[in-house]
Amino acid sequence: MSIAETYDAIGGVHRFMVDYPTTISYHEKALEIKKAILPSNHLDLCTTYNSIDFACKLSGDYTTGLSYYEKVLVIKEKKISQNSFLLAITYNNIACIKQLVGDYSIALI
């Protein structure tokens, strides 16, 4: 897992450098490793999914970003309390993307 964590860290550095394609590339490498060794609903996947969706959002690729936020939501809905602030953050992230693409009716739900 340390290699995956290293890829995630390098991706984070590139995000601060506003190099979103490279950011996403490193996080995808980390995700590939994590998916090979972790169950598909493991919470550690959420960290990398969130890193990818955030970089997608920053780069303006809202559709791809939303797809990763939705993967996070599926995992969190099964693994954490429905009253958890972590789940609320995920709902908020999805609503923000919906708002950015002009889908206000869904963003308010």
PDB file of C-alpha atoms in Angstrom:
ATOM      1  CA  MET A   1       0.000   0.000   0.000  1.00  0.00           C
ATOM      2  CA  SER A   2       2.912   2.378   0.568  1.00  0.00           C
ATOM      3  CA  ILE A   3       3.442   2.705  -3.177  1.00  0.00           C
ATOM      4  CA  ALA A   4      -0.209   3.690  -3.593  1.00  0.00           C
ATOM      5  CA  GLU A   5       0.146   6.222  -0.786  1.00  0.00           C
ATOM      6  CA  THR A   6       3.245   7.620  -2.481  1.00  0.00           C
ATOM      7  CA  TYR A   7       1.360   7.998  -5.765  1.00  0.00           C
ATOM      8  CA  ASP A   8      -1.441   9.780  -3.889  1.00  0.00           C
ATOM      9  CA  ALA A   9       1.091  12.125  -2.273  1.00  0.00           C
ATOM     10  CA  ILE A  10       2.740  12.919  -5.612  1.00  0.00           C
ATOM     11  CA  GLY A  11      -0.703  13.563  -7.071  1.00  0.00           C
ATOM     12  CA  GLY A  12      -1.364  15.998  -4.237  1.00  0.00           C
ATOM     13  CA  VAL A  13       1.828  17.892  -5.010  1.00  0.00           C
ATOM     14  CA  HIS A  14       0.806  18.233  -8.649  1.00  0.00           C
ATOM     15  CA  ARG A  15      -2.625  19.495  -7.568  1.00  0.00           C
ATOM     16  CA  PHE A  16      -0.935  22.326  -5.663  1.00  0.00           C
ATOM     17  CA  MET A  17       1.081  23.030  -8.807  1.00  0.00           C
ATOM     18  CA  VAL A  18      -2.252  23.288 -10.689  1.00  0.00           C
ATOM     19  CA  ASP A  19      -1.221  20.411 -12.962  1.00  0.00           C
ATOM     20  CA  TYR A  20      -4.518  18.552 -12.875  1.00  0.00           C
ATOM     21  CA  PRO A  21      -3.883  15.991 -15.644  1.00  0.00           C
ATOM     22  CA  THR A  22      -0.752  14.786 -13.838  1.00  0.00           C
ATOM     23  CA  THR A  23      -2.602  14.917 -10.523  1.00  0.00           C
ATOM     24  CA  ILE A  24      -5.308  12.639 -11.869  1.00  0.00           C
ATOM     25  CA  SER A  25      -2.760  10.314 -13.456  1.00  0.00           C
ATOM     26  CA  TYR A  26      -0.951   9.713 -10.164  1.00  0.00           C
ATOM     27  CA  HIS A  27      -4.165   9.216  -8.230  1.00  0.00           C
ATOM     28  CA  GLU A  28      -5.361   6.734 -10.857  1.00  0.00           C
ATOM     29  CA  LYS A  29      -2.114   4.776 -10.398  1.00  0.00           C
ATOM     30  CA  ALA A  30      -2.754   4.729  -6.652  1.00  0.00           C
ATOM     31  CA  LEU A  31      -6.339   3.636  -7.234  1.00  0.00           C
ATOM     32  CA  GLU A  32      -5.250   0.778  -9.484  1.00  0.00           C
ATOM     33  CA  ILE A  33      -3.000  -0.579  -6.726  1.00  0.00           C
ATOM     34  CA  LYS A  34      -5.617  -0.126  -4.014  1.00  0.00           C
ATOM     35  CA  LYS A  35      -8.296  -1.856  -6.086  1.00  0.00           C
ATOM     36  CA  ALA A  36      -5.977  -4.827  -6.573  1.00  0.00           C
ATOM     37  CA  ILE A  37      -5.457  -5.373  -2.842  1.00  0.00           C
ATOM     38  CA  LEU A  38      -8.553  -3.980  -1.110  1.00  0.00           C
ATOM     39  CA  PRO A  39     -12.210  -5.001  -1.181  1.00  0.00           C
ATOM     40  CA  SER A  40     -14.254  -2.895  -3.598  1.00  0.00           C
ATOM     41  CA  ASN A  41     -16.109  -1.203  -0.736  1.00  0.00           C
ATOM     42  CA  HIS A  42     -13.078  -0.367   1.429  1.00  0.00           C
ATOM     43  CA  LEU A  43     -13.077   3.136   2.888  1.00  0.00           C
ATOM     44  CA  ASP A  44      -9.432   3.689   1.858  1.00  0.00           C
ATOM     45  CA  LEU A  45     -10.622   3.812  -1.744  1.00  0.00           C
ATOM     46  CA  CYS A  46     -12.667   6.894  -0.857  1.00  0.00           C
ATOM     47  CA  THR A  47      -9.521   8.919  -0.187  1.00  0.00           C
ATOM     48  CA  THR A  48      -8.221   8.349  -3.689  1.00  0.00           C
ATOM     49  CA  TYR A  49     -11.657   8.691  -5.295  1.00  0.00           C
ATOM     50  CA  ASN A  50     -12.023  12.047  -3.520  1.00  0.00           C
ATOM     51  CA  SER A  51      -8.605  13.174  -4.729  1.00  0.00           C
ATOM     52  CA  ILE A  52      -9.538  12.338  -8.309  1.00  0.00           C
ATOM     53  CA  ASP A  53     -12.971  13.927  -8.147  1.00  0.00           C
ATOM     54  CA  PHE A  54     -11.569  17.093  -6.583  1.00  0.00           C
ATOM     55  CA  ALA A  55      -8.930  17.420  -9.322  1.00  0.00           C
ATOM     56  CA  CYS A  56     -11.604  16.807 -11.962  1.00  0.00           C
ATOM     57  CA  LYS A  57     -13.772  19.499 -10.396  1.00  0.00           C
ATOM     58  CA  LEU A  58     -10.874  21.971 -10.327  1.00  0.00           C
ATOM     59  CA  SER A  59     -10.091  21.248 -13.976  1.00  0.00           C
ATOM     60  CA  GLY A  60     -13.728  21.750 -14.983  1.00  0.00           C
ATOM     61  CA  ASP A  61     -14.424  18.093 -15.783  1.00  0.00           C
ATOM     62  CA  TYR A  62     -17.584  17.974 -13.708  1.00  0.00           C
ATOM     63  CA  THR A  63     -19.016  14.825 -15.272  1.00  0.00           C
ATOM     64  CA  THR A  64     -15.985  12.722 -14.390  1.00  0.00           C
ATOM     65  CA  GLY A  65     -15.737  14.354 -10.982  1.00  0.00           C
ATOM     66  CA  LEU A  66     -19.363  13.529 -10.265  1.00  0.00           C
ATOM     67  CA  SER A  67     -18.851   9.888 -11.213  1.00  0.00           C
ATOM     68  CA  TYR A  68     -16.088   9.591  -8.596  1.00  0.00           C
ATOM     69  CA  TYR A  69     -18.138  11.403  -5.939  1.00  0.00           C
ATOM     70  CA  GLU A  70     -20.922   8.897  -6.594  1.00  0.00           C
ATOM     71  CA  LYS A  71     -18.485   5.999  -6.052  1.00  0.00           C
ATOM     72  CA  VAL A  72     -17.547   7.531  -2.711  1.00  0.00           C
ATOM     73  CA  LEU A  73     -21.218   7.836  -1.821  1.00  0.00           C
ATOM     74  CA  VAL A  74     -21.913   4.162  -2.566  1.00  0.00           C
ATOM     75  CA  ILE A  75     -19.087   3.072  -0.264  1.00  0.00           C
ATOM     76  CA  LYS A  76     -19.875   5.507   2.535  1.00  0.00           C
ATOM     77  CA  GLU A  77     -23.599   4.714   2.556  1.00  0.00           C
ATOM     78  CA  LYS A  78     -22.709   1.083   3.258  1.00  0.00           C
ATOM     79  CA  LYS A  79     -19.781   1.585   5.629  1.00  0.00           C
ATOM     80  CA  ILE A  80     -20.517   4.553   7.881  1.00  0.00           C
ATOM     81  CA  SER A  81     -23.410   5.877   9.946  1.00  0.00           C
ATOM     82  CA  GLN A  82     -26.156   7.680   8.055  1.00  0.00           C
ATOM     83  CA  ASN A  83     -25.711  10.547  10.531  1.00  0.00           C
ATOM     84  CA  SER A  84     -21.978  10.896   9.907  1.00  0.00           C
ATOM     85  CA  PHE A  85     -20.627  14.285   8.901  1.00  0.00           C
ATOM     86  CA  LEU A  86     -18.407  12.421   6.397  1.00  0.00           C
ATOM     87  CA  LEU A  87     -21.509  11.277   4.554  1.00  0.00           C
ATOM     88  CA  ALA A  88     -22.909  14.807   4.724  1.00  0.00           C
ATOM     89  CA  ILE A  89     -19.716  16.135   3.133  1.00  0.00           C
ATOM     90  CA  THR A  90     -20.118  13.688   0.260  1.00  0.00           C
ATOM     91  CA  TYR A  91     -23.737  14.749  -0.282  1.00  0.00           C
ATOM     92  CA  ASN A  92     -22.576  18.363  -0.251  1.00  0.00           C
ATOM     93  CA  ASN A  93     -19.815  17.654  -2.788  1.00  0.00           C
ATOM     94  CA  ILE A  94     -22.331  16.035  -5.133  1.00  0.00           C
ATOM     95  CA  ALA A  95     -24.739  18.950  -4.702  1.00  0.00           C
ATOM     96  CA  CYS A  96     -21.941  21.426  -5.502  1.00  0.00           C
ATOM     97  CA  ILE A  97     -21.127  19.621  -8.746  1.00  0.00           C
ATOM     98  CA  LYS A  98     -24.820  19.508  -9.652  1.00  0.00           C
ATOM     99  CA  GLN A  99     -25.007  23.239  -9.017  1.00  0.00           C
ATOM    100  CA  LEU A 100     -21.938  23.898 -11.187  1.00  0.00           C
ATOM    101  CA  VAL A 101     -23.580  22.113 -14.118  1.00  0.00           C
ATOM    102  CA  GLY A 102     -26.855  23.955 -13.560  1.00  0.00           C
ATOM    103  CA  ASP A 103     -28.809  21.004 -12.171  1.00  0.00           C
ATOM    104  CA  TYR A 104     -30.374  22.972  -9.327  1.00  0.00           C
ATOM    105  CA  SER A 105     -33.357  20.720  -8.697  1.00  0.00           C
ATOM    106  CA  ILE A 106     -31.123  17.786  -7.810  1.00  0.00           C
ATOM    107  CA  ALA A 107     -28.636  19.972  -5.941  1.00  0.00           C
ATOM    108  CA  LEU A 108     -31.348  20.937  -3.468  1.00  0.00           C
ATOM    109  CA  ILE A 109     -32.429  17.389  -2.615  1.00  0.00           C
TER     110      ILE A 109
END
